[in-house]
Amino acid sequence: MAMNRRDFLKVSAGTSGSLMLSLSLPGCSGMPTGYVQETGEWKPDAWLEITTNDEIHFTLARVEMGQGTYTGLTTLIAEELEVDPEAITPRFAPVAPEYRNPLYKLQLTGGSTSISTSWEPLRTAGASARHMLILAAARVWQVDAAECSARQGRVVHPNGLDSMRYGQLVELAPKEVIRGDIALKPASEWKYIGKQRRRLDARAKSTGTAVYGIDVELPGMVYGVVSRSPRYGARAKAFNESELRAMPGVLDVFEIERGVAIVADKYWRARKAQDALKAEWDNADALSLSTDEVFASYRKAADEDRGESERSEGDYDAAVGRAGKVFEAEYSQPYLAHSTMEPMNATAWYRDDSIEVWAPTQAPDLGRIAAARVTDLSPDDVTINTTFLGGGFGRRLTQDYIEEAAAVAYRVKKPVKVIWSREEDTQHDLYRPAMLHRMQAGLDGSQLTGWHHQIVGPQLLDWYVRNAAPAQYPWAPKFMYDTLGKVGLLAEGIATPRDMSAIEGAIEYPYNVDNIDIRHTHTDPGVPVTFWRSVGYSHNGFAVETFMDELAHETGEDPYQFRRKLLAGQPRYLEVLDRAVRLAGWDTPVAEGRGRGIALFKSFGTFVAQVVEAGLENGVIKVYKVACAVDCGQVVNPRIVEDQIEGGIIFGLTAALYGEITFEGGQVQQSNFHDYQLMRQYELPEVTVDIVPSTEAPTGVGEPGVPPVIPALGNALFALTGKRQRSLPLKADG
């Protein structure tokens, strides 16, 4: 970037004399900050404030959904500011252009990028504030600032005895001028970064004082539930409105776009009335397919269209034509629900020609568009208050639940909380897409000479652009919203980011093969889909690493050694691979009745290798151990890294063992945890996480634990049974 560290900051005095720093957080993948050198335009997107009574407030531009941004981002500032992280109070950012992620031009949290994009700007902010406070103290004492130091929220005099609190200096500090770049602390002096420390939100969450969306309470609040058609796309044609209105506590019954809304004075009264609802649905435009029909349409599309070339190296067709052996395989993965701990919910209050929403959302500016869409309001009339999120996993990037709450509140003119039941959350989710993969490889003896991967399935932007495009242009009138969505799709990769959701992880195929052909056949059966933890990496990881295991078996080579020889010149891949193998004791005999499987994958900039040890007990799959090595660059909080990698492993194992949403006649067949099962605590394996020491820039950890564990488990079962499974979920009988 053609800007120095001072360009990240703007300094001002708050209305109460506080020291305020505005800083620009860069976007993902090296996108520029809000500073435009040519024009001098500046759009900061986070604030650090220090008050006269020593309060330190940090506005968190990324939401906290369990991934640790609340702790990690605060730690970066605390390290350079020379205060304990617990001395800083984070607060969630309001909706404002200043808080957008420049990569997406949207205010959202996703892609495991919160730490990586904030690594230098937040440290620079803390260091700059510290430096200005030191300059102010030195001016008061009339000493050389270079001889002063900062420690635990105080500036210390060169004599080592006298000191001044930060709060005593904040009115003077904004008048100081920083000349040149601020030197950041070397790693050898870090007190908090890289240290094992507890989470800053742990106490609030464990004592119940952290406010999630479902916890919001307002005076005079009522409760709403929405009955949606069993088939996506249907509309209510008739329902027993008068009967429901006569029930105790029922305040209103009416149709909204997504179904029939019932409002009552108590939540369970609304649910009881919902049980009595008799609705007739107009299914003219409703989804009607089955899961078998979805995959039949995928295979037909794959047969008729080789797909758009996404990566081409060498001459694959020529290489496979002269190969001694051509090996082929087809892999499939089902639709998956998100199953967040906190079901979808939002609270909305329409009053004074405006609406205020409290919601656990990953994308508050999209929530603002969702609320405006179903009312007579413009986005400027909508206030979104972001709460803690009881899990996101990508589900809360889509704002249908806010849309429902706003539509209900607009009608009843009272504060209303709309809560989804677990059954509604399962049957009306927006799912991880079902995908199909056709793989082909050329082999000459043990030499892999060609690699072909055809990915078949939808793209997420087709579904996500509905509110995303208007959120980029909130000034646009609402009659243009749908047009903006269409334009956004047409301008994909030009004016809007390219949709990589179907191909990510596949196009980064790391193995040294001379001839590579990777394609995407775009087909969409009409099932609503959205982002899911690790997105496209989740399904491409299974296909790539299972096929690599199959090729190792075909050549008669050890799966570890087969991969290793194809990773020459790639030290970070090799490091995690070797570490995972050592951690698992790969070369030692496995216990009787068990098998080991290995997989390696890079996602969100992070390298992960995993070895799974599994077996069969009483006719079910049992996962005993997972050894994981992870290279995520510099680590801010090792405990959070371990937690997130372990959580990703459990999330992935759940999908591998149980995850499957199926359709029959357009209806989802699963409804709750009895038939859409999650791993129980008694099933959890022993998980060991080895973090590679690194001086590289930080990368993501919230999602990279997911992709490799699924193929590693499948490969372990093959090692045990000799039966290869090419579709998910995995079965004990192969």
XYZ file of C-alpha atoms in Angstrom:
734
model
C 0.000 0.000 0.000
C 1.282 3.438 -0.890
C 0.612 4.840 2.551
C 2.426 4.804 5.846
C 1.078 3.857 9.231
C 0.052 7.386 10.073
C -2.335 7.244 7.126
C -4.364 4.682 9.040
C -5.319 7.253 11.675
C -7.203 10.427 12.344
C -6.981 11.976 15.777
C -9.540 14.222 17.431
C -10.826 15.343 20.807
C -14.205 14.014 21.896
C -16.956 16.270 23.184
C -15.983 15.433 26.772
C -12.281 15.957 26.178
C -11.538 12.334 25.387
C -8.837 11.167 22.986
C -10.444 9.670 19.879
C -8.662 7.804 17.123
C -10.426 6.960 13.892
C -8.706 4.182 12.009
C -9.230 2.507 8.683
C -9.342 -1.280 8.678
C -8.335 -2.802 5.347
C -10.469 -5.429 3.684
C -9.649 -9.019 2.861
C -7.010 -10.293 0.470
C -4.888 -7.172 0.447
C -7.659 -4.758 -0.495
C -6.803 -1.087 0.136
C -7.927 0.835 3.184
C -10.423 3.672 3.240
C -7.629 6.142 2.514
C -7.370 7.421 -1.080
C -3.933 8.930 -1.567
C -4.779 10.805 -4.766
C -7.703 12.734 -3.289
C -6.882 12.651 0.387
C -10.343 11.240 1.041
C -10.591 9.393 4.304
C -13.292 7.009 5.475
C -12.289 5.460 8.784
C -14.233 2.464 10.005
C -13.364 1.928 13.658
C -12.861 4.086 16.709
C -10.760 3.922 19.826
C -11.709 6.316 22.600
C -9.916 7.030 25.902
C -11.824 9.160 28.401
C -10.709 11.432 31.210
C -11.699 8.811 33.794
C -9.523 6.159 32.133
C -12.283 4.323 30.334
C -11.144 2.817 27.048
C -13.798 2.041 24.446
C -13.180 0.147 21.227
C -15.837 -0.002 18.520
C -15.851 -3.531 17.116
C -16.549 -3.465 13.387
C -16.867 -7.278 13.268
C -19.490 -9.226 15.207
C -18.816 -11.781 17.929
C -20.405 -15.146 17.176
C -18.119 -17.370 19.211
C -15.061 -17.026 16.979
C -13.200 -14.695 19.342
C -13.132 -11.291 17.625
C -14.225 -9.664 20.888
C -11.005 -10.886 22.486
C -8.598 -11.061 19.561
C -9.132 -7.591 18.115
C -9.115 -5.999 21.548
C -5.843 -7.743 22.356
C -4.146 -6.161 19.346
C -4.934 -2.668 20.629
C -4.124 -3.514 24.243
C -0.674 -4.827 23.358
C 0.490 -1.556 21.856
C -1.494 0.700 24.173
C 0.202 -0.933 27.173
C -2.970 -1.829 29.013
C -4.473 -5.139 30.005
C -7.033 -6.284 27.401
C -9.618 -6.435 30.192
C -9.228 -2.679 30.638
C -10.817 -2.113 27.218
C -14.578 -2.215 26.693
C -15.570 -3.335 23.183
C -18.881 -2.207 21.751
C -20.598 -3.408 18.597
C -20.568 -1.006 15.682
C -23.752 0.589 14.349
C -24.615 0.365 10.672
C -22.488 2.890 8.821
C -20.467 2.947 5.599
C -17.335 3.495 7.675
C -17.578 -0.055 9.032
C -17.860 -1.844 5.715
C -15.497 -4.547 4.655
C -13.935 -2.934 1.565
C -13.618 -6.276 -0.230
C -17.391 -6.761 -0.285
C -18.441 -3.123 0.155
C -20.713 -4.509 2.847
C -20.657 -4.437 6.630
C -20.343 -8.123 7.335
C -18.314 -10.648 9.284
C -17.241 -13.737 7.390
C -14.429 -15.455 5.578
C -12.311 -15.905 8.726
C -10.720 -12.518 8.086
C -11.274 -10.436 11.227
C -7.789 -10.846 12.709
C -5.892 -10.932 9.434
C -7.380 -7.667 8.164
C -6.922 -5.880 11.499
C -3.433 -7.126 12.404
C -1.501 -3.944 11.600
C -4.149 -1.183 11.764
C -5.297 -1.990 15.304
C -1.759 -2.345 16.613
C -0.912 0.939 14.916
C -3.880 2.588 16.599
C -2.787 1.389 20.018
C 0.819 2.396 19.428
C -0.183 5.832 18.136
C -2.417 6.534 21.107
C 0.358 5.463 23.453
C 2.871 7.668 21.652
C 0.616 10.737 21.784
C -0.018 10.210 25.481
C 3.716 9.955 26.082
C 4.336 13.135 24.072
C 1.699 14.953 26.136
C 3.209 13.799 29.435
C 6.717 14.742 28.294
C 5.482 18.231 27.452
C 3.954 18.585 30.915
C 7.142 17.372 32.593
C 9.379 19.179 30.088
C 11.469 16.076 29.494
C 12.504 14.112 26.426
C 9.609 11.896 25.319
C 12.066 9.200 24.265
C 13.019 8.773 27.928
C 9.408 8.249 29.032
C 7.585 4.933 28.923
C 4.071 3.595 29.247
C 2.936 0.879 31.623
C -0.526 -0.372 32.629
C -2.428 2.714 31.554
C 0.089 5.240 32.863
C 2.962 7.236 31.389
C 6.075 6.877 33.544
C 8.603 9.723 34.120
C 12.272 9.069 33.279
C 12.969 8.997 37.025
C 10.895 5.816 37.219
C 8.880 7.178 40.140
C 6.460 9.769 38.863
C 3.637 8.837 36.514
C 0.415 10.164 35.054
C -2.774 8.283 34.228
C -3.858 8.187 30.600
C -7.079 9.921 31.618
C -5.107 12.921 32.867
C -3.509 13.317 29.440
C -6.328 12.748 26.967
C -7.209 16.447 26.596
C -3.604 17.285 25.719
C -2.790 14.235 23.601
C -4.881 15.189 20.501
C -2.733 18.321 20.121
C 0.425 16.277 19.666
C 1.746 15.587 16.181
C 3.206 12.236 15.218
C 6.168 12.560 12.876
C 7.101 9.523 10.821
C 5.944 5.959 11.276
C 5.203 4.653 14.730
C 7.381 1.675 15.575
C 5.352 -1.343 16.662
C 6.590 -3.476 19.512
C 8.823 -6.405 18.508
C 7.509 -9.859 19.274
C 10.098 -10.246 22.025
C 8.292 -7.527 24.021
C 4.747 -8.816 23.595
C 2.842 -9.308 26.824
C -0.525 -10.357 25.421
C -0.192 -11.331 21.752
C 0.639 -15.007 21.417
C -0.044 -15.716 25.072
C -2.597 -18.166 26.392
C -5.309 -15.972 27.914
C -8.972 -16.416 28.664
C -11.638 -14.815 26.504
C -12.860 -11.358 27.454
C -16.495 -12.373 26.959
C -16.228 -15.582 29.004
C -17.583 -14.161 32.247
C -20.559 -12.435 30.619
C -21.470 -15.545 28.673
C -21.084 -17.929 31.584
C -23.093 -15.734 33.961
C -25.873 -14.969 31.496
C -25.221 -11.242 31.316
C -24.186 -11.273 27.640
C -27.181 -10.216 25.560
C -27.942 -12.417 22.573
C -30.741 -11.625 20.169
C -33.064 -14.058 21.889
C -32.440 -12.275 25.238
C -33.701 -8.854 24.153
C -36.552 -7.530 26.296
C -38.414 -4.276 25.666
C -41.292 -2.578 27.514
C -44.662 -3.720 26.242
C -43.084 -6.353 24.021
C -45.260 -8.938 22.300
C -44.293 -12.139 20.514
C -44.627 -13.282 16.949
C -44.310 -16.609 15.165
C -44.498 -17.245 11.438
C -45.928 -20.369 9.809
C -44.261 -20.919 6.462
C -45.332 -23.246 3.706
C -43.829 -26.746 3.876
C -42.667 -26.115 0.309
C -40.378 -23.220 -0.483
C -42.022 -20.584 -2.687
C -45.681 -21.250 -1.815
C -48.033 -18.520 -0.590
C -50.928 -18.712 1.857
C -54.240 -18.956 0.015
C -56.612 -19.219 2.989
C -56.411 -19.798 6.745
C -58.723 -19.859 9.797
C -58.075 -16.277 10.859
C -61.223 -15.689 12.948
C -60.746 -18.887 14.930
C -57.171 -17.944 15.809
C -58.078 -14.391 16.786
C -60.526 -15.771 19.351
C -57.799 -17.688 21.182
C -56.461 -16.343 24.519
C -53.735 -13.731 24.195
C -53.773 -13.600 20.384
C -53.452 -9.983 19.236
C -53.265 -10.305 15.468
C -53.154 -12.858 12.646
C -52.172 -11.828 9.133
C -50.277 -12.848 6.026
C -46.747 -11.678 5.249
C -44.662 -12.570 2.228
C -43.162 -15.686 3.805
C -46.253 -17.066 5.491
C -48.859 -16.454 8.188
C -47.826 -14.353 11.188
C -49.453 -14.794 14.604
C -48.853 -12.229 17.354
C -49.707 -12.840 21.008
C -48.968 -11.357 24.393
C -46.925 -14.435 25.371
C -44.595 -16.561 23.285
C -46.282 -19.866 24.105
C -49.710 -18.414 23.396
C -48.459 -17.528 19.928
C -47.144 -21.088 19.554
C -50.419 -22.588 20.768
C -52.331 -20.555 18.204
C -49.863 -21.663 15.554
C -50.662 -25.290 16.401
C -54.302 -24.520 15.672
C -53.577 -22.879 12.308
C -55.263 -24.506 9.318
C -53.697 -23.030 6.195
C -54.255 -23.755 2.534
C -51.184 -23.056 0.404
C -50.923 -21.969 -3.209
C -48.150 -24.204 -4.541
C -48.139 -22.878 -8.114
C -44.617 -21.494 -7.727
C -43.468 -23.849 -4.985
C -40.489 -26.172 -4.984
C -41.544 -29.699 -5.933
C -38.391 -31.736 -6.459
C -36.805 -34.612 -4.550
C -33.167 -35.116 -3.608
C -32.814 -37.814 -6.267
C -34.078 -35.363 -8.856
C -31.510 -32.783 -7.734
C -28.607 -35.142 -8.387
C -30.189 -36.395 -11.612
C -30.277 -32.783 -12.826
C -26.631 -32.335 -11.780
C -25.538 -35.397 -13.752
C -27.518 -34.278 -16.774
C -25.918 -30.832 -16.590
C -22.448 -32.384 -16.236
C -23.034 -34.606 -19.247
C -24.211 -31.730 -21.412
C -21.759 -29.052 -20.289
C -18.099 -29.583 -19.351
C -18.299 -26.263 -17.521
C -16.330 -23.047 -17.496
C -12.581 -23.481 -17.180
C -11.426 -22.200 -13.793
C -7.815 -23.371 -13.914
C -5.904 -24.839 -16.830
C -2.238 -25.757 -16.860
C -0.390 -27.780 -19.444
C -2.447 -29.919 -21.825
C -4.679 -32.180 -19.787
C -6.464 -33.821 -22.722
C -3.155 -34.786 -24.348
C -1.723 -36.003 -21.039
C -4.677 -38.217 -20.222
C -4.703 -39.508 -23.791
C -1.224 -40.939 -23.422
C -1.526 -41.977 -19.753
C -0.881 -45.595 -18.924
C -4.007 -45.604 -16.781
C -6.979 -43.266 -16.413
C -8.729 -43.337 -13.034
C -12.163 -41.798 -12.478
C -14.468 -41.184 -9.532
C -17.656 -39.265 -8.762
C -18.368 -37.688 -5.361
C -21.555 -36.163 -4.003
C -22.463 -34.190 -0.922
C -25.970 -33.396 0.369
C -27.628 -30.194 1.451
C -26.658 -29.239 5.002
C -28.401 -27.119 7.631
C -26.516 -24.779 9.961
C -28.027 -25.800 13.318
C -26.794 -22.762 15.219
C -27.195 -23.010 18.978
C -29.413 -19.916 18.978
C -32.309 -20.303 16.510
C -33.114 -17.433 14.177
C -34.759 -14.492 15.932
C -35.067 -10.727 15.830
C -36.880 -8.026 17.762
C -38.291 -4.980 15.974
C -40.114 -1.831 17.084
C -41.866 0.442 14.576
C -42.533 3.924 15.951
C -42.258 7.570 14.930
C -41.900 6.680 11.264
C -38.805 4.597 11.924
C -37.995 1.064 12.936
C -35.392 -0.206 15.366
C -34.186 -3.804 15.196
C -32.212 -5.889 17.666
C -30.735 -8.945 15.994
C -27.885 -11.473 16.040
C -26.722 -10.752 12.511
C -23.457 -11.196 10.637
C -24.414 -8.443 8.192
C -26.203 -5.513 9.858
C -26.330 -3.343 6.736
C -28.110 -6.145 4.863
C -30.482 -6.359 7.827
C -31.275 -2.707 7.318
C -32.205 -3.365 3.676
C -34.318 -6.359 4.735
C -36.302 -4.198 7.174
C -36.745 -1.382 4.666
C -37.902 -3.832 1.996
C -41.052 -4.863 3.922
C -42.014 -1.425 5.280
C -42.609 2.053 3.878
C -39.232 3.156 5.244
C -35.921 3.962 3.629
C -32.737 2.339 4.964
C -31.876 5.599 6.737
C -35.027 5.132 8.849
C -33.874 1.703 10.064
C -31.589 1.234 13.075
C -29.917 -2.145 13.560
C -28.576 -3.049 17.003
C -26.228 -6.023 16.753
C -26.187 -8.411 19.701
C -23.981 -11.363 20.518
C -24.638 -14.250 18.139
C -25.279 -17.787 19.352
C -23.400 -19.176 16.374
C -23.331 -17.887 12.829
C -21.688 -20.425 10.494
C -22.789 -18.231 7.561
C -26.506 -18.615 8.271
C -26.789 -15.150 9.758
C -25.375 -13.539 6.640
C -28.862 -13.977 5.153
C -31.471 -11.705 6.744
C -34.839 -13.426 6.211
C -35.508 -13.533 9.959
C -35.017 -9.756 10.241
C -37.325 -9.263 7.278
C -40.042 -11.237 9.066
C -39.647 -9.362 12.354
C -39.772 -6.000 10.584
C -42.880 -6.983 8.609
C -44.669 -8.044 11.796
C -43.589 -4.949 13.773
C -44.706 -2.676 10.940
C -48.193 -4.146 11.228
C -48.628 -4.275 15.017
C -46.846 -0.987 15.888
C -45.453 -2.538 19.067
C -42.082 -3.984 19.997
C -42.300 -7.596 18.830
C -39.890 -10.490 19.103
C -40.091 -13.146 16.392
C -38.486 -16.470 17.332
C -38.040 -19.508 15.115
C -38.503 -22.946 16.638
C -35.829 -25.566 16.086
C -38.141 -27.306 13.625
C -38.578 -24.073 11.653
C -34.856 -23.457 11.787
C -34.196 -26.888 10.281
C -36.943 -26.952 7.663
C -36.694 -23.335 6.495
C -32.945 -22.851 6.588
C -30.951 -21.688 3.601
C -28.698 -24.676 3.127
C -25.141 -25.525 2.197
C -25.559 -26.521 -1.464
C -25.629 -30.132 -2.530
C -22.700 -30.629 -4.926
C -21.433 -33.174 -7.421
C -17.792 -33.722 -8.397
C -16.426 -35.680 -11.337
C -12.747 -36.468 -11.011
C -10.319 -37.968 -13.473
C -6.555 -38.516 -13.324
C -3.867 -39.845 -15.602
C -1.306 -42.230 -14.097
C 1.938 -43.558 -15.491
C 2.982 -46.145 -12.951
C 3.153 -44.211 -9.692
C 3.435 -40.869 -11.498
C 0.400 -38.565 -11.492
C 0.456 -36.917 -14.927
C -2.917 -35.186 -15.112
C -5.675 -33.914 -12.817
C -9.234 -33.117 -13.870
C -11.969 -31.847 -11.533
C -15.473 -30.922 -12.705
C -17.553 -29.222 -10.003
C -21.313 -29.261 -10.545
C -23.745 -27.116 -8.586
C -24.998 -23.585 -7.840
C -23.288 -20.369 -6.801
C -24.239 -18.588 -3.603
C -24.247 -15.071 -5.001
C -27.310 -15.956 -7.071
C -29.218 -16.177 -3.785
C -27.301 -13.677 -1.698
C -27.403 -10.726 -4.070
C -31.078 -9.971 -3.304
C -30.257 -7.758 -0.307
C -26.489 -7.506 -0.775
C -26.675 -5.343 -3.902
C -29.106 -2.784 -2.388
C -26.961 -2.644 0.760
C -24.053 -1.450 -1.375
C -26.247 1.394 -2.639
C -28.575 2.255 0.282
C -29.507 5.569 -1.373
C -31.279 3.732 -4.195
C -35.104 3.761 -4.171
C -36.709 0.456 -3.251
C -38.246 -0.099 -6.671
C -34.655 -0.556 -7.898
C -33.699 -3.249 -5.361
C -34.440 -6.207 -7.605
C -32.796 -4.480 -10.550
C -29.679 -3.847 -8.494
C -29.552 -7.549 -7.704
C -29.708 -8.456 -11.378
C -27.064 -5.877 -12.258
C -24.866 -7.202 -9.473
C -24.964 -10.676 -10.994
C -24.211 -9.324 -14.458
C -21.291 -7.292 -13.103
C -19.840 -10.180 -11.070
C -16.069 -10.051 -11.157
C -16.146 -6.490 -12.543
C -18.109 -4.134 -10.298
C -18.900 -6.782 -7.703
C -16.654 -9.509 -6.250
C -16.443 -12.728 -8.215
C -18.393 -15.598 -6.692
C -15.794 -18.223 -5.735
C -18.138 -20.263 -3.547
C -18.366 -23.279 -5.837
C -14.690 -23.538 -6.771
C -12.662 -22.308 -3.800
C -10.225 -24.912 -2.579
C -10.422 -26.755 -5.887
C -8.628 -24.128 -7.941
C -5.889 -23.888 -5.299
C -5.042 -27.567 -5.812
C -1.509 -27.628 -4.327
C 0.070 -30.787 -5.692
C 2.783 -30.574 -8.349
C 1.090 -32.004 -11.444
C 2.020 -30.789 -14.921
C -1.444 -30.942 -16.461
C -4.426 -29.577 -14.558
C -8.005 -28.976 -15.738
C -10.536 -27.611 -13.227
C -14.044 -26.650 -14.346
C -17.378 -25.523 -12.931
C -20.717 -26.509 -14.435
C -23.182 -23.982 -13.043
C -26.619 -25.444 -12.388
C -29.216 -24.496 -9.795
C -32.265 -26.654 -8.956
C -33.956 -23.863 -6.993
C -33.272 -24.943 -3.412
C -32.466 -21.852 -1.290
C -28.788 -21.838 -0.291
C -26.328 -19.627 1.548
C -22.890 -19.665 3.132
C -21.993 -22.546 5.463
C -18.926 -22.834 7.660
C -15.926 -23.114 5.272
C -18.256 -22.648 2.264
C -16.893 -24.248 -0.938
C -13.798 -25.539 0.790
C -16.052 -27.945 2.682
C -17.211 -29.904 -0.358
C -14.090 -29.446 -2.494
C -11.923 -30.656 0.387
C -13.825 -33.934 0.513
C -13.574 -34.488 -3.240
C -9.920 -33.497 -3.641
C -8.488 -35.294 -0.629
C -10.565 -38.441 -1.045
C -9.518 -38.684 -4.694
C -5.871 -38.151 -3.716
C -6.223 -41.061 -1.306
C -7.742 -43.210 -4.022
C -4.835 -42.390 -6.337
C -2.342 -43.330 -3.623
C -4.091 -46.672 -3.292
C -4.053 -47.178 -7.065
C -0.300 -46.607 -7.172
C 0.292 -48.772 -4.116
C 1.894 -45.912 -2.205
C 1.473 -44.787 1.375
C -1.119 -41.942 1.362
C 1.214 -39.695 3.357
C 4.254 -40.336 1.168
C 2.182 -40.014 -2.015
C 1.095 -36.520 -1.001
C 4.508 -35.565 0.297
C 6.356 -36.230 -2.944
C 3.886 -34.010 -4.821
C 4.448 -31.062 -2.461
C 8.105 -30.415 -3.223
C 8.986 -26.747 -2.811
C 5.964 -25.985 -0.623
C 7.365 -25.790 2.901
C 4.211 -24.676 4.713
C 2.169 -27.562 3.311
C 4.966 -29.994 4.145
C 5.384 -28.649 7.663
C 1.771 -29.232 8.693
C 1.689 -32.589 6.914
C 4.811 -33.831 8.681
C 3.689 -32.491 12.041
C 0.267 -34.152 11.847
C 1.867 -37.464 10.904
C 4.309 -37.288 13.819
C 1.541 -36.278 16.205
C -0.603 -39.233 15.150
C 2.213 -41.797 15.156
C 1.448 -42.566 11.517
C 4.274 -45.081 11.184
C 3.261 -47.067 14.271
C 0.731 -49.913 13.961
C -2.842 -48.887 14.593
C -4.845 -50.754 17.235
C -6.865 -53.706 16.035
C -10.249 -52.704 14.645
C -9.109 -49.184 13.813
C -7.894 -47.368 10.717
C -6.058 -44.109 10.117
C -6.786 -41.594 7.387
C -5.005 -38.421 6.386
C -6.010 -35.213 4.610
C -4.424 -31.854 3.910
C -6.130 -28.632 2.893
C -5.562 -24.902 2.815
C -8.504 -22.576 3.322
C -8.777 -18.909 4.259
C -4.992 -18.671 4.035
C -4.454 -21.344 6.698
C -2.695 -24.672 6.170
C -4.210 -27.639 8.012
C -3.301 -31.326 8.014
C -5.266 -33.913 9.992
C -4.970 -37.587 10.779
C -8.143 -39.322 11.965
C -8.198 -42.641 13.795
C -11.578 -44.360 13.583
C -13.285 -47.731 13.828
C -16.661 -49.448 14.027
C -18.382 -50.242 17.324
C -21.733 -51.986 17.536
C -22.493 -51.140 13.942
C -21.711 -47.415 14.185
C -18.693 -45.323 13.236
C -16.531 -44.335 16.171
C -13.922 -41.570 15.873
C -11.193 -42.082 18.465
C -8.531 -39.484 17.726
C -7.882 -36.479 15.538
C -4.325 -35.163 15.264
C -4.216 -31.729 13.677
C -1.375 -29.428 12.672
C -2.253 -25.861 11.726
C -0.219 -22.998 10.290
C -2.232 -19.808 10.626
C 0.673 -17.374 10.723
C 1.210 -15.279 13.838
C -1.150 -16.224 16.636
C -2.879 -13.639 18.798
C -4.488 -16.035 21.266
C -3.406 -19.708 21.117
C -6.387 -20.817 23.185
C -8.839 -19.316 20.715
C -6.974 -20.928 17.827
C -7.210 -24.312 19.524
C -10.877 -23.764 20.372
C -11.776 -22.768 16.830
C -9.853 -25.599 15.206
C -11.396 -28.124 17.616
C -14.836 -26.644 17.001
C -14.290 -26.866 13.258
C -13.266 -30.505 13.596
C -16.427 -31.363 15.532
C -18.518 -29.365 13.058
C -16.957 -31.275 10.161
C -17.287 -34.671 11.837
C -20.969 -33.957 12.486
C -21.452 -33.309 8.772
C -19.438 -36.396 7.835
C -21.395 -38.694 10.143
C -24.916 -37.289 10.180
C -25.371 -34.224 7.985
C -28.036 -34.643 5.337
C -31.052 -32.536 4.419
C -33.296 -34.391 1.977
C -36.306 -33.295 -0.082
C -39.381 -35.200 -1.133
C -42.026 -33.419 -3.178
C -40.334 -30.124 -2.384
C -40.520 -30.639 1.387
C -37.585 -31.005 3.785
C -37.808 -34.364 5.508
C -35.791 -33.517 8.640
C -37.156 -31.402 11.471
C -35.057 -31.482 14.662
C -32.018 -33.078 16.263
C -33.637 -36.511 16.340
C -33.405 -36.761 12.544
C -30.803 -34.086 11.837
C -28.343 -35.270 14.421
C -25.356 -33.480 15.907
C -22.404 -35.176 17.576
C -23.078 -35.759 21.250
C -20.456 -35.158 23.905
C -19.957 -38.878 24.547
C -19.014 -39.287 20.865
C -16.278 -36.665 20.823
C -12.790 -37.902 19.926
C -9.513 -36.987 21.544
C -8.358 -33.930 19.589
C -4.773 -32.669 19.625
C -3.916 -29.374 17.936
C -0.326 -28.468 17.083
C 0.128 -24.812 16.115
C 3.114 -24.120 13.872
C 5.229 -21.211 15.202
C 5.304 -18.556 12.500
C 6.287 -14.998 11.736
C 3.932 -14.822 8.758
C 0.886 -12.545 8.842
C -2.137 -14.018 10.658
C -4.749 -15.929 8.679
C -8.189 -17.352 9.513
C -8.952 -20.044 12.094
C -12.744 -20.073 12.419
C -13.307 -22.312 9.402
C -10.114 -24.124 8.259
C -10.567 -26.982 10.727
C -13.642 -28.197 8.821
C -12.552 -29.208 5.281
C -9.805 -31.815 5.928
C -11.483 -33.765 8.724
C -14.290 -35.059 6.487
C -12.047 -36.774 3.913
C -9.615 -37.845 6.642
C -12.420 -39.779 8.324
C -13.507 -41.344 5.034
C -9.918 -42.317 4.295
C -9.598 -43.888 7.752
C -12.688 -46.002 7.151
C -11.278 -47.154 3.823
C -8.013 -48.107 5.509
C -10.056 -50.185 7.974
C -12.655 -51.785 5.699
C -11.266 -51.559 2.177
C -14.559 -49.986 1.071
C -14.414 -46.514 -0.462
C -17.275 -44.121 0.236
C -17.813 -41.360 -2.298
C -20.931 -39.729 -0.918
C -21.811 -38.167 2.409
C -22.787 -38.778 5.123
C -20.490 -41.745 5.708
C -22.098 -45.071 6.601
C -20.923 -47.801 8.955
C -21.767 -50.467 6.370
C -19.852 -48.616 3.660
